[in-house]
mmCIF file of C-alpha atoms in Angstrom:
data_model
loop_
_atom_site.group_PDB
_atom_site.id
_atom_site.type_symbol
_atom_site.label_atom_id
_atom_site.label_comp_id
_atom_site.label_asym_id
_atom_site.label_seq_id
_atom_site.Cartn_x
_atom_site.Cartn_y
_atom_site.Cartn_z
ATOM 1 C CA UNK A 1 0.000 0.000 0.000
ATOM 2 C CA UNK A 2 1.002 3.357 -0.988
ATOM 3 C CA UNK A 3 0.822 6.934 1.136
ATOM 4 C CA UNK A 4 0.759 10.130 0.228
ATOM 5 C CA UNK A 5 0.449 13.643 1.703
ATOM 6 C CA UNK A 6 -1.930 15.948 -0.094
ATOM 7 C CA UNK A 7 -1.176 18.791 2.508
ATOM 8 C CA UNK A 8 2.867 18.787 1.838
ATOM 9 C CA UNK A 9 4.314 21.092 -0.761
ATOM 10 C CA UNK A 10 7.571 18.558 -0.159
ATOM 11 C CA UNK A 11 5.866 15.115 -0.778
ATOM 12 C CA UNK A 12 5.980 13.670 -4.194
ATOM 13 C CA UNK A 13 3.169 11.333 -5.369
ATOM 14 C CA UNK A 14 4.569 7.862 -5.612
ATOM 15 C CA UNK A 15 6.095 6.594 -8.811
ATOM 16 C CA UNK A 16 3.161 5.156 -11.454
ATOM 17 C CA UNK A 17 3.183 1.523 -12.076
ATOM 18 C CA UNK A 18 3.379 0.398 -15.377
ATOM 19 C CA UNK A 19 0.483 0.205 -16.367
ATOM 20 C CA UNK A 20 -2.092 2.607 -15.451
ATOM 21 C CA UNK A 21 -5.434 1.089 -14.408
ATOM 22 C CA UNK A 22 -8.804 0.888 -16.118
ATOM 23 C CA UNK A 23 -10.457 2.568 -13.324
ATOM 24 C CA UNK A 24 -9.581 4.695 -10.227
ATOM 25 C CA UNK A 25 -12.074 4.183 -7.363
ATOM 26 C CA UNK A 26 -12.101 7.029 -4.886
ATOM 27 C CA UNK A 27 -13.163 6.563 -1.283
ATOM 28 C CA UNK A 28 -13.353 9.505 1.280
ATOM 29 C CA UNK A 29 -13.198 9.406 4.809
ATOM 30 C CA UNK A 30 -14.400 10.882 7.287
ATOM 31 C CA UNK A 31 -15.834 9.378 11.057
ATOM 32 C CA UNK A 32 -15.501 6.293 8.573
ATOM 33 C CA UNK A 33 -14.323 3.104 10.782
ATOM 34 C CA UNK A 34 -17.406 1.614 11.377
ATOM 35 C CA UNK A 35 -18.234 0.426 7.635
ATOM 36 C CA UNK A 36 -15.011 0.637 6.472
ATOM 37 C CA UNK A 37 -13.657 -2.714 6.007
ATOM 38 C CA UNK A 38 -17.208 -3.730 4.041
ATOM 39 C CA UNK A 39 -16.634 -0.616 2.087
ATOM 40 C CA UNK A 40 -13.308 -1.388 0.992
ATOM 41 C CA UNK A 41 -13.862 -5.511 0.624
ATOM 42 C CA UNK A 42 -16.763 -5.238 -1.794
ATOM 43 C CA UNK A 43 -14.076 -3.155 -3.970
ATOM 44 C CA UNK A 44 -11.433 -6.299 -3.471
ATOM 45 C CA UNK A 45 -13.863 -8.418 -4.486
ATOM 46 C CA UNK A 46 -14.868 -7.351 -7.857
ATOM 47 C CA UNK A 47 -14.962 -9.297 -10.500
ATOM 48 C CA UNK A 48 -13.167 -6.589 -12.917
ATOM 49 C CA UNK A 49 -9.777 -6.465 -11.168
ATOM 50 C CA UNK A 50 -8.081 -3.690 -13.376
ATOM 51 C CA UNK A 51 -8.432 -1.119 -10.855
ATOM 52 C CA UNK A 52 -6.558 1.098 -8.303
ATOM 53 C CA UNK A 53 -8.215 2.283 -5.216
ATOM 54 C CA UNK A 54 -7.205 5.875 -3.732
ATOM 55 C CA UNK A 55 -8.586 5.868 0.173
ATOM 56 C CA UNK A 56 -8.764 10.046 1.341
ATOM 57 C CA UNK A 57 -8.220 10.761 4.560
ATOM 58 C CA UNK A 58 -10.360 13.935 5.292
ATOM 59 C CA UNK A 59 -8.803 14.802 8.912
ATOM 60 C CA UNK A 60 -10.769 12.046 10.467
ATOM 61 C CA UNK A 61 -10.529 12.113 13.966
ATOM 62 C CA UNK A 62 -11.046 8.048 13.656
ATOM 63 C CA UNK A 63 -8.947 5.469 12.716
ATOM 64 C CA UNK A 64 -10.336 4.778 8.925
ATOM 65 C CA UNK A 65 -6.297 5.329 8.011
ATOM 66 C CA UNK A 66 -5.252 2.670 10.073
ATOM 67 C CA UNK A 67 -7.633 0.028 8.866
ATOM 68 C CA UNK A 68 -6.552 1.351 5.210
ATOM 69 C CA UNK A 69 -2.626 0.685 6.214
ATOM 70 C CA UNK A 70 -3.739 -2.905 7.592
ATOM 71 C CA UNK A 71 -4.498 -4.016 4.133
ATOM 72 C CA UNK A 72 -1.597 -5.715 1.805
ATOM 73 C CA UNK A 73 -2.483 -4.856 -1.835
ATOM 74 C CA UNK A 74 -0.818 -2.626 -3.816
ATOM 75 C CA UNK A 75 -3.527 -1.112 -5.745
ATOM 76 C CA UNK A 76 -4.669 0.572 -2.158
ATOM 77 C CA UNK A 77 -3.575 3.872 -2.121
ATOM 78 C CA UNK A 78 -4.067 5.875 0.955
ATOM 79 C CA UNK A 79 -3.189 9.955 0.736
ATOM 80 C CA UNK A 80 -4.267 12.036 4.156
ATOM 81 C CA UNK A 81 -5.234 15.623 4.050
ATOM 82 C CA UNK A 82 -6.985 18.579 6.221
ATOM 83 C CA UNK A 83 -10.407 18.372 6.652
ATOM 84 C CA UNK A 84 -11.911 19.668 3.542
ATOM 85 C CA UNK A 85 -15.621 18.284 3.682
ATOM 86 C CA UNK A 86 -16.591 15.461 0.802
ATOM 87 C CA UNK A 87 -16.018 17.689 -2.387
ATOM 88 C CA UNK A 88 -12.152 18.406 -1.624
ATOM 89 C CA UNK A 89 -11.493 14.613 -0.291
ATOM 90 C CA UNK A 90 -12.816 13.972 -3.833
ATOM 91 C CA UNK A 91 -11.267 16.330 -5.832
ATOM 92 C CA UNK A 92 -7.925 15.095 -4.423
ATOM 93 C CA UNK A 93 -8.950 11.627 -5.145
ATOM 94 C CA UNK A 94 -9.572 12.426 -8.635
ATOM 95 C CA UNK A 95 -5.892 14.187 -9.009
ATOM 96 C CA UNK A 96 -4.169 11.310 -7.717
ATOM 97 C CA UNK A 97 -6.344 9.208 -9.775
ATOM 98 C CA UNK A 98 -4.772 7.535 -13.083
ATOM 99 C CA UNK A 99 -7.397 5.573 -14.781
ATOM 100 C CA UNK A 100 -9.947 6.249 -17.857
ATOM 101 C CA UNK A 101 -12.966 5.910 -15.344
ATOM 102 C CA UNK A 102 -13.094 7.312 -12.486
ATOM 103 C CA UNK A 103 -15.885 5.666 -9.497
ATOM 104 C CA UNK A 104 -16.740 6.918 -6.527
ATOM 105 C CA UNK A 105 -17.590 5.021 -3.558
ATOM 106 C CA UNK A 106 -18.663 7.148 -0.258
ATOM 107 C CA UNK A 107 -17.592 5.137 2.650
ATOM 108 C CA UNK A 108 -20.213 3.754 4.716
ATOM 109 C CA UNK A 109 -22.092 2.423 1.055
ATOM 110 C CA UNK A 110 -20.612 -1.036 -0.457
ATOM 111 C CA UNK A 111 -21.032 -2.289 -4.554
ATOM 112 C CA UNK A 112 -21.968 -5.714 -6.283
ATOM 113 C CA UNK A 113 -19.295 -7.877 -7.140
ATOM 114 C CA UNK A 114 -20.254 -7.098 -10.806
ATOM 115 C CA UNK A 115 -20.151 -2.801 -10.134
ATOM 116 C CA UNK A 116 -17.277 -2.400 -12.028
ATOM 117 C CA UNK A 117 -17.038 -4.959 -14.506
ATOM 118 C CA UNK A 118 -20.763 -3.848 -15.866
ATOM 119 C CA UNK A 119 -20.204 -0.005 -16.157
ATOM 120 C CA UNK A 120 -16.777 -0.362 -17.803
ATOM 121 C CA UNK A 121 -18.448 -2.460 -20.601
ATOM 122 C CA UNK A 122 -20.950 -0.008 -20.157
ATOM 123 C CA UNK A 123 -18.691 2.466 -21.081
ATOM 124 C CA UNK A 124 -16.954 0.628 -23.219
ATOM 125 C CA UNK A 125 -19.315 0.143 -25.635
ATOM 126 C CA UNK A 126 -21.201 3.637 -25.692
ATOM 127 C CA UNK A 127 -18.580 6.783 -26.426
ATOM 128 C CA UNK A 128 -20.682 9.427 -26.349
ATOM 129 C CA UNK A 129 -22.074 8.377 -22.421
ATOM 130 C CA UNK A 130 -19.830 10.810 -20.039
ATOM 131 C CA UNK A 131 -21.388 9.330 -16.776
ATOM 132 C CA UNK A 132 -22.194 5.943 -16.526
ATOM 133 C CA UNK A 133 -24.672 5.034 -12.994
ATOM 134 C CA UNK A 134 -26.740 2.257 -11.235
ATOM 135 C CA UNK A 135 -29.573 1.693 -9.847
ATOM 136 C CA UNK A 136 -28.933 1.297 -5.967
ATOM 137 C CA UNK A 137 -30.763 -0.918 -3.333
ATOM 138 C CA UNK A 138 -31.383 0.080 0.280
ATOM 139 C CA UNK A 139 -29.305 -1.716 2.943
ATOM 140 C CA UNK A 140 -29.973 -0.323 6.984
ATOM 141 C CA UNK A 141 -27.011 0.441 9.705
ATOM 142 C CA UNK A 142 -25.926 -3.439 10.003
ATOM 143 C CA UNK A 143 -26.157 -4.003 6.332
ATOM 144 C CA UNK A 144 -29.215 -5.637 6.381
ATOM 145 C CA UNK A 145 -30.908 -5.292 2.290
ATOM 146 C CA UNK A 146 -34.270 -3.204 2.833
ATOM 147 C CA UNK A 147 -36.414 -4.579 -0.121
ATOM 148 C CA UNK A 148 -36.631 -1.482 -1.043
ATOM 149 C CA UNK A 149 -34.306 0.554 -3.896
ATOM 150 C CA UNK A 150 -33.822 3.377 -6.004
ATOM 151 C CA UNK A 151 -34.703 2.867 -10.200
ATOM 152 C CA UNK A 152 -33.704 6.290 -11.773
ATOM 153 C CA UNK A 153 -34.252 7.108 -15.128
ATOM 154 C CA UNK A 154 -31.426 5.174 -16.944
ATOM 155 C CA UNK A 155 -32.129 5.485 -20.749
ATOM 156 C CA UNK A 156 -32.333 9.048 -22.549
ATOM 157 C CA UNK A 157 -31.554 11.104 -19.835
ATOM 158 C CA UNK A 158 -31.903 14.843 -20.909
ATOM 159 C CA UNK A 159 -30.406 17.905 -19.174
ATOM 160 C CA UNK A 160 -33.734 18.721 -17.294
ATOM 161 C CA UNK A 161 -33.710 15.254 -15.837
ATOM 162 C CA UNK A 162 -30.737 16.181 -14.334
ATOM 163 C CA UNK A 163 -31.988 19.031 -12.836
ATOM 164 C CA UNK A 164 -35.683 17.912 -11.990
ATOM 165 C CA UNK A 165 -34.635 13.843 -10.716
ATOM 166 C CA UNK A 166 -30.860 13.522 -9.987
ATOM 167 C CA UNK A 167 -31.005 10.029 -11.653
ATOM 168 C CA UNK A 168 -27.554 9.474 -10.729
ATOM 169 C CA UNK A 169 -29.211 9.103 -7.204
ATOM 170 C CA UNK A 170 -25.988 9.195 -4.721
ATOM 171 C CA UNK A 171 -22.552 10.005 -4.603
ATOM 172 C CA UNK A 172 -21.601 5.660 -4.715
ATOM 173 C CA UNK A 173 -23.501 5.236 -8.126
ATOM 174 C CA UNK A 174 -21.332 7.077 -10.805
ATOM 175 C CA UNK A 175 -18.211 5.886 -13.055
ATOM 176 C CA UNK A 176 -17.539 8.910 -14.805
ATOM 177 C CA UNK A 177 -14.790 9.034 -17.928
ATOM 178 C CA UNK A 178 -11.703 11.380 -17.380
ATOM 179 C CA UNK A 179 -12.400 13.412 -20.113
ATOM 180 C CA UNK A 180 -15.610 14.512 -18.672
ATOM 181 C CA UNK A 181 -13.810 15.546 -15.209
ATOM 182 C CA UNK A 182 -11.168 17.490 -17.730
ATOM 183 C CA UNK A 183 -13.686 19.319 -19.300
ATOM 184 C CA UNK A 184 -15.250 20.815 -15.744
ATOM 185 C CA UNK A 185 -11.902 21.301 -13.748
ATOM 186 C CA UNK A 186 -11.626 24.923 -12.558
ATOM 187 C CA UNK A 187 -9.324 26.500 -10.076
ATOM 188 C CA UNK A 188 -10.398 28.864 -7.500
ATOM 189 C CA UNK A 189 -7.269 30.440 -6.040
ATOM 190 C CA UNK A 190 -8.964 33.270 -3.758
ATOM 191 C CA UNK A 191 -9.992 30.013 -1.461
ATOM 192 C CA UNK A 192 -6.280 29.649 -1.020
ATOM 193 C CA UNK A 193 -6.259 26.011 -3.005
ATOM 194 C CA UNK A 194 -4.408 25.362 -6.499
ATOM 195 C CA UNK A 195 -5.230 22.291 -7.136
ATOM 196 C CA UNK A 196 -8.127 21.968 -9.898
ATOM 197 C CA UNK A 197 -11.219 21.682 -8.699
ATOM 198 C CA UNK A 198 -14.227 19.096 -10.081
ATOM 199 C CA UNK A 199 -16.476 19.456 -7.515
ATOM 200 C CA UNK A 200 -17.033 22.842 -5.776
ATOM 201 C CA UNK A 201 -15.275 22.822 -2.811
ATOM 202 C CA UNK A 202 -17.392 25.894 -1.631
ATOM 203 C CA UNK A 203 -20.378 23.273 -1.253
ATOM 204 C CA UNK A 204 -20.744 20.985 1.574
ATOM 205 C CA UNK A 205 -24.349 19.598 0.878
ATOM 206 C CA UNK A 206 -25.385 19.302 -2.794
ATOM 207 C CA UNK A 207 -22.013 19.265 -3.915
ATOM 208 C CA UNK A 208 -22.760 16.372 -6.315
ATOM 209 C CA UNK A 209 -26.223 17.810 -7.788
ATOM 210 C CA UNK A 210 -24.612 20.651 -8.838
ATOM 211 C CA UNK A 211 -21.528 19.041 -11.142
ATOM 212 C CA UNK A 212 -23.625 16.660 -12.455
ATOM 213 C CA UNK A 213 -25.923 19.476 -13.664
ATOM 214 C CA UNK A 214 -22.869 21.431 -14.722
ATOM 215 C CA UNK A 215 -22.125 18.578 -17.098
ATOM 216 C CA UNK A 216 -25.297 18.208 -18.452
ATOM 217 C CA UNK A 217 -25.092 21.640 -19.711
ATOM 218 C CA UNK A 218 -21.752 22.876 -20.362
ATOM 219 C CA UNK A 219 -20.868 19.642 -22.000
ATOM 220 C CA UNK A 220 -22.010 17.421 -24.286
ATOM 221 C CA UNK A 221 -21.079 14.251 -22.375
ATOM 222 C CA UNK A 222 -24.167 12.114 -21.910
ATOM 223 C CA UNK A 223 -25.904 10.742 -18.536
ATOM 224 C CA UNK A 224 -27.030 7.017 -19.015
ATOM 225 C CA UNK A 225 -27.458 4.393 -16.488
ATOM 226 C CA UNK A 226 -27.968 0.673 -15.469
ATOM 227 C CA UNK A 227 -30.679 -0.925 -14.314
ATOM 228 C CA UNK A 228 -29.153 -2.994 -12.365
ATOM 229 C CA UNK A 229 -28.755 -2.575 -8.812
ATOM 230 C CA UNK A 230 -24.684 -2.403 -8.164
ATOM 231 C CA UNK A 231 -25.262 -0.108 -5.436
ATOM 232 C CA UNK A 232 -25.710 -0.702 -1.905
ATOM 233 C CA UNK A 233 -27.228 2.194 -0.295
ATOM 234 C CA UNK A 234 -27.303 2.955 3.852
ATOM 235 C CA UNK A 235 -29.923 4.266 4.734
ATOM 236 C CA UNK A 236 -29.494 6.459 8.072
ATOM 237 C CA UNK A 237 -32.076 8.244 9.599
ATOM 238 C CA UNK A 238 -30.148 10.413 12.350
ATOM 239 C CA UNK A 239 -30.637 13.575 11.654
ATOM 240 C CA UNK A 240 -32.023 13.579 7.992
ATOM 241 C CA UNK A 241 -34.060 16.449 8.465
ATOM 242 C CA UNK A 242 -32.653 18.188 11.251
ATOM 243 C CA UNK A 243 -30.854 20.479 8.372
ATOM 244 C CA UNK A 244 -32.979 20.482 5.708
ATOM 245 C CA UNK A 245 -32.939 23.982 5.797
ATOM 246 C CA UNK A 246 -29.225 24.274 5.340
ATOM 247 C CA UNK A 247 -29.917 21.257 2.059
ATOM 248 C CA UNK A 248 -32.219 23.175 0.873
ATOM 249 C CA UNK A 249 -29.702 26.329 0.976
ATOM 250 C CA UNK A 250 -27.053 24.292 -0.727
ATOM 251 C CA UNK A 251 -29.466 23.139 -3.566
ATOM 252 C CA UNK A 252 -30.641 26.801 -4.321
ATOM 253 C CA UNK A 253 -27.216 27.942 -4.705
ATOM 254 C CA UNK A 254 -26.471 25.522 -6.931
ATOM 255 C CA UNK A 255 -29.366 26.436 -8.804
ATOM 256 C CA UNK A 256 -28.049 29.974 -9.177
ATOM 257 C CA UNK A 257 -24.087 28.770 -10.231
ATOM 258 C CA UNK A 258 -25.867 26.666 -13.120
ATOM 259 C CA UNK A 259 -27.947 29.394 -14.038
ATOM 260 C CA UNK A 260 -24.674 31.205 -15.140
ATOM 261 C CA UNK A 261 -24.318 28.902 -17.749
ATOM 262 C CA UNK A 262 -27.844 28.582 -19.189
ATOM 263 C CA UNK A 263 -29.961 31.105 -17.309
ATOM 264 C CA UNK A 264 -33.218 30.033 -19.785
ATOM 265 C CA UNK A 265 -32.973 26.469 -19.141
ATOM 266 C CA UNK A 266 -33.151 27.242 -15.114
ATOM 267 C CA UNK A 267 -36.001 29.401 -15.515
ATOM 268 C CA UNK A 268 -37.739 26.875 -17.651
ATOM 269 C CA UNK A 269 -37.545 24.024 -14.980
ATOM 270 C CA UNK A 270 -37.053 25.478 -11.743
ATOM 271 C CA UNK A 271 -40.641 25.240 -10.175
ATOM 272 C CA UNK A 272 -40.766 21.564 -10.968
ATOM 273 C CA UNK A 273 -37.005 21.192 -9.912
ATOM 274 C CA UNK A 274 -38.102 22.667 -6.942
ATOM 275 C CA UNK A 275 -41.195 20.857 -6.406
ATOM 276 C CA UNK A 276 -39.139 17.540 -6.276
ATOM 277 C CA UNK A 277 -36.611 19.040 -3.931
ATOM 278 C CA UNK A 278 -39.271 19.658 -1.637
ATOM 279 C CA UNK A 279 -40.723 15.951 -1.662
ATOM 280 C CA UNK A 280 -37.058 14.596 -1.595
ATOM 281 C CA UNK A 281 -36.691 16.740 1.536
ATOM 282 C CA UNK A 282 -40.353 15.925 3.138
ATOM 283 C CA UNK A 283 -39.196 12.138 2.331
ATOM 284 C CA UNK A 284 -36.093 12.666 4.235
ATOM 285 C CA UNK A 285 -37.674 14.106 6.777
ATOM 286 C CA UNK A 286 -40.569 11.339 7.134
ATOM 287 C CA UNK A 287 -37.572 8.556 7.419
ATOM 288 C CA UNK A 288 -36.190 10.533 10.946
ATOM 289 C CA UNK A 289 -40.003 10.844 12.076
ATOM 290 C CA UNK A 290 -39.907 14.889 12.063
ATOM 291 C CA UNK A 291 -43.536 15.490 11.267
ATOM 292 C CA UNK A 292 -43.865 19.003 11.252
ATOM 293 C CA UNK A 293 -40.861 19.236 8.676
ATOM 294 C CA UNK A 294 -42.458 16.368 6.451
ATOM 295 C CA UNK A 295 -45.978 17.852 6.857
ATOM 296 C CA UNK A 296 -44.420 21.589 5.676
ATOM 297 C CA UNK A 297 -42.501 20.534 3.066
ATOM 298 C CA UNK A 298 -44.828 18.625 0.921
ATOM 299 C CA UNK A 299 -46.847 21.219 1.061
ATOM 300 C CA UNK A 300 -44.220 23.747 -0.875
ATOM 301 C CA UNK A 301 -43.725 20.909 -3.293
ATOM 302 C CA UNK A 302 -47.249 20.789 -4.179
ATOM 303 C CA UNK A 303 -47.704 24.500 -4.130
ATOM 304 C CA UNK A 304 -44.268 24.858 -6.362
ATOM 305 C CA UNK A 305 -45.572 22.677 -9.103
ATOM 306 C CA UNK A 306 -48.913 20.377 -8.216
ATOM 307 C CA UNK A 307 -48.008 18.478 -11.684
ATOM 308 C CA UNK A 308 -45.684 16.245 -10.122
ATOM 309 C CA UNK A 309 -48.668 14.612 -8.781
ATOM 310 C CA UNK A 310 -49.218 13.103 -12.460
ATOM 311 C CA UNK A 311 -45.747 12.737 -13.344
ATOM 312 C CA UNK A 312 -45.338 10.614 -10.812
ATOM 313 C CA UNK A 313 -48.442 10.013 -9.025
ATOM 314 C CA UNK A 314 -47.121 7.037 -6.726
ATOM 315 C CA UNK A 315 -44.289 8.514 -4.935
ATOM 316 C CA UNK A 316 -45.947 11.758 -4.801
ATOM 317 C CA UNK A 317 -49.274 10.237 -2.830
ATOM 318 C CA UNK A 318 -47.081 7.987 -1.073
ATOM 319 C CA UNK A 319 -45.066 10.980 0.481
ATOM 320 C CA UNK A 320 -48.167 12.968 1.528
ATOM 321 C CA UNK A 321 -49.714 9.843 3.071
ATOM 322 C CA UNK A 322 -46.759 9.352 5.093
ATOM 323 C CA UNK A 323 -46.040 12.571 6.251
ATOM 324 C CA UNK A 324 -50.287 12.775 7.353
ATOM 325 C CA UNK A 325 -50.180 9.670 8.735
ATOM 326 C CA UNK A 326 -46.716 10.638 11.089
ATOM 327 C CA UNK A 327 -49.029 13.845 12.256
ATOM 328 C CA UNK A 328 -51.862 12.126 13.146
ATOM 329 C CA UNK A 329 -50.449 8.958 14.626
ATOM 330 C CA UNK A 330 -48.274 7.764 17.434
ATOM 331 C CA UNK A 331 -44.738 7.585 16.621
ATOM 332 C CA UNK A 332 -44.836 3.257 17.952
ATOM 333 C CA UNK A 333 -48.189 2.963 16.120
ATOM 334 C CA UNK A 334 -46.610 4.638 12.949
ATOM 335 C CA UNK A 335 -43.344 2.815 12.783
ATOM 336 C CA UNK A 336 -45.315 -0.429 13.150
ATOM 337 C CA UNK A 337 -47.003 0.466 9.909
ATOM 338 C CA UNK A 338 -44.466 1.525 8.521
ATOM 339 C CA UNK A 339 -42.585 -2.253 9.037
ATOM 340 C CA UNK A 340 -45.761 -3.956 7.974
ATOM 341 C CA UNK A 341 -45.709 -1.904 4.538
ATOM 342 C CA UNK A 342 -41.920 -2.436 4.031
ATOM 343 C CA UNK A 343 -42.024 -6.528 4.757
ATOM 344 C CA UNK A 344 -45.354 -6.613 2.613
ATOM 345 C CA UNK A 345 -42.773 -4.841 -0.560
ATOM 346 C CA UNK A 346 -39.861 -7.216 -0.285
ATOM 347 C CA UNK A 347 -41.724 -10.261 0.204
#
């Protein structure tokens, strides 16, 4: 295993191999010990071996670096840094990365045996797709599967769908080709950091929603999925909508950077952007049992843009029912329904 220092001006990055790999996965770290080891097995035990794994540590106070030195294989890579929230441990991942594809792989989430293997023939075989994705299925705090998963839009994904549905879905889905992180890479030297930048490093919520919708419309890279799910997803309800002010925040200014770029487009889609923002949130919000929050918020999603109650008329109704039912029931009697619905799905 390799180690690198991103904060040094004296460390060198060690020497390539030989070959460069197919595909560089990227793992941050941060408070990451507890679902490490999964994390980093499931990328071991792919069944496409051509790749190189570069582990970030973000300042953790934990010891995610240690269990990262404990492993023997010399495609691990580990490189500590400052604390620079989830954008800047990826952005340094991606500059020590070497490989045509770049994944990402947050780490408390875990992959399919087949994750890689699929998108690089995925890839492979379509040149004009920039960002290749999965759809992911739910998995709770010990790993347990769900039943339950997220099926984006996979198949002629246009630039509002980026916008309006995030079909990419989270921030362990994407394999993305290099030239499509080349073609975004700015540098913002008034924040006191050279290094190019892919994600904006100013962001520390929405980070990912708002490069994917740069792509989508300053380049003219394609978004294009699997059905597939290669994706496992944990699902964590502390304090999902204890912030969902400060989300929402995030998202609107990341609204107004993309506007720069295509100000029409924005003002086109916005209110039903918006509108599933809201119910994203008031879901969010239902899954940690806050049901003022869940109550308020599908309310502005319906008043932003009541169409998204045909668009999608099942997720939609299933949002408001939950977040009545959590304000008119008892939290016990409510989870119990809640279990009885979710058992009744993955049976």
């Amino acid at each position: 295993m390799n180690f690198y220092n991103e904060n040094s001006s004296n460390s060198k990055a060690p020497a390539p191999f030989k070959k460069r790999p197919t595909v560089s996965v990227v793992i941050p770290m941060y408070n990451a010990a507890k679902y490490l080891r999964e994390c980093v097995d499931s990328v071991l035990a792919q069944t496409y071996k051509d790749f190189e794994i570069i582990a970030i540590d973000d300042g953790s106070p934990d010891n995610c670096a240690e269990i990262i030195e404990s492993y023997d294989d010399p495609r691990l890579r580990l490189v500590r840094q400052q604390n620079r929230g989830l954008a800047g441990a990826r952005n340094t991942g991606i500059r020590q990365s070497r490989g045509r594809y770049v994944a990402f792989l947050d780490s408390d989430d875990s992959w399919h045996p087949e994750k890689l293997e699929r998108h690089v023939g995925h890839l492979d075989h379509n040149k004009e797709v920039g960002v290749s994705y999965s759809a992911s299925a739910f998995m709770d705090e010990d790993s347990n599967p769900l039943g339950l998963f997220q099926t984006p839009k996979t198949r002629n994904v246009q630039a509002q769908d980026i916008f309006c549905r995030n079909p990419v879905g989270n921030g362990s889905a994407p394999v993305i080709r290099r030239e499509v992180l080349d073609a975004i890479k700015f540098i913002r030297a008034e924040s006191g950091h050279f290094g190019h930048q892919y994600f904006d490093e100013t962001f520390r919520q929405s980070e990912d929603v708002e490069c994917w919708l740069r792509i989508a419309l300053s380049t003219d890279w394609k978004f294009a999925g699997l059905d597939a799910a290669l994706t496992n997803y944990r699902v964590n309800g502390e304090g999902l909508s204890a912030n969902w002010k400060n989300q929402l925040a995030s998202w609107e200014r990341s609204v107004s950077n993309n506007a720069r770029i295509n100000m029409d487009f924005v003002i086109k889609w916005e209110n039903l952007a918006r509108a599933y923002q809201y119910r994203y949130l008031a879901r969010r919000a239902v899954q940690s049992r806050d049901a003022k929050a869940a109550g308020e918020l599908i309310k502005r999603a319906l008043k932003s843009d009541v169409s998204i109650l045909i668009r999608e008329f099942g997720r939609t109704g299933a949002t408001m029912g939950c977040a009545v039912l959590l304000n008119i029931m008892r939290p016990t009697r409510y989870d119990n329904l809640e279990r009885q619905v979710v058992n009744l799905v993955a049976a």
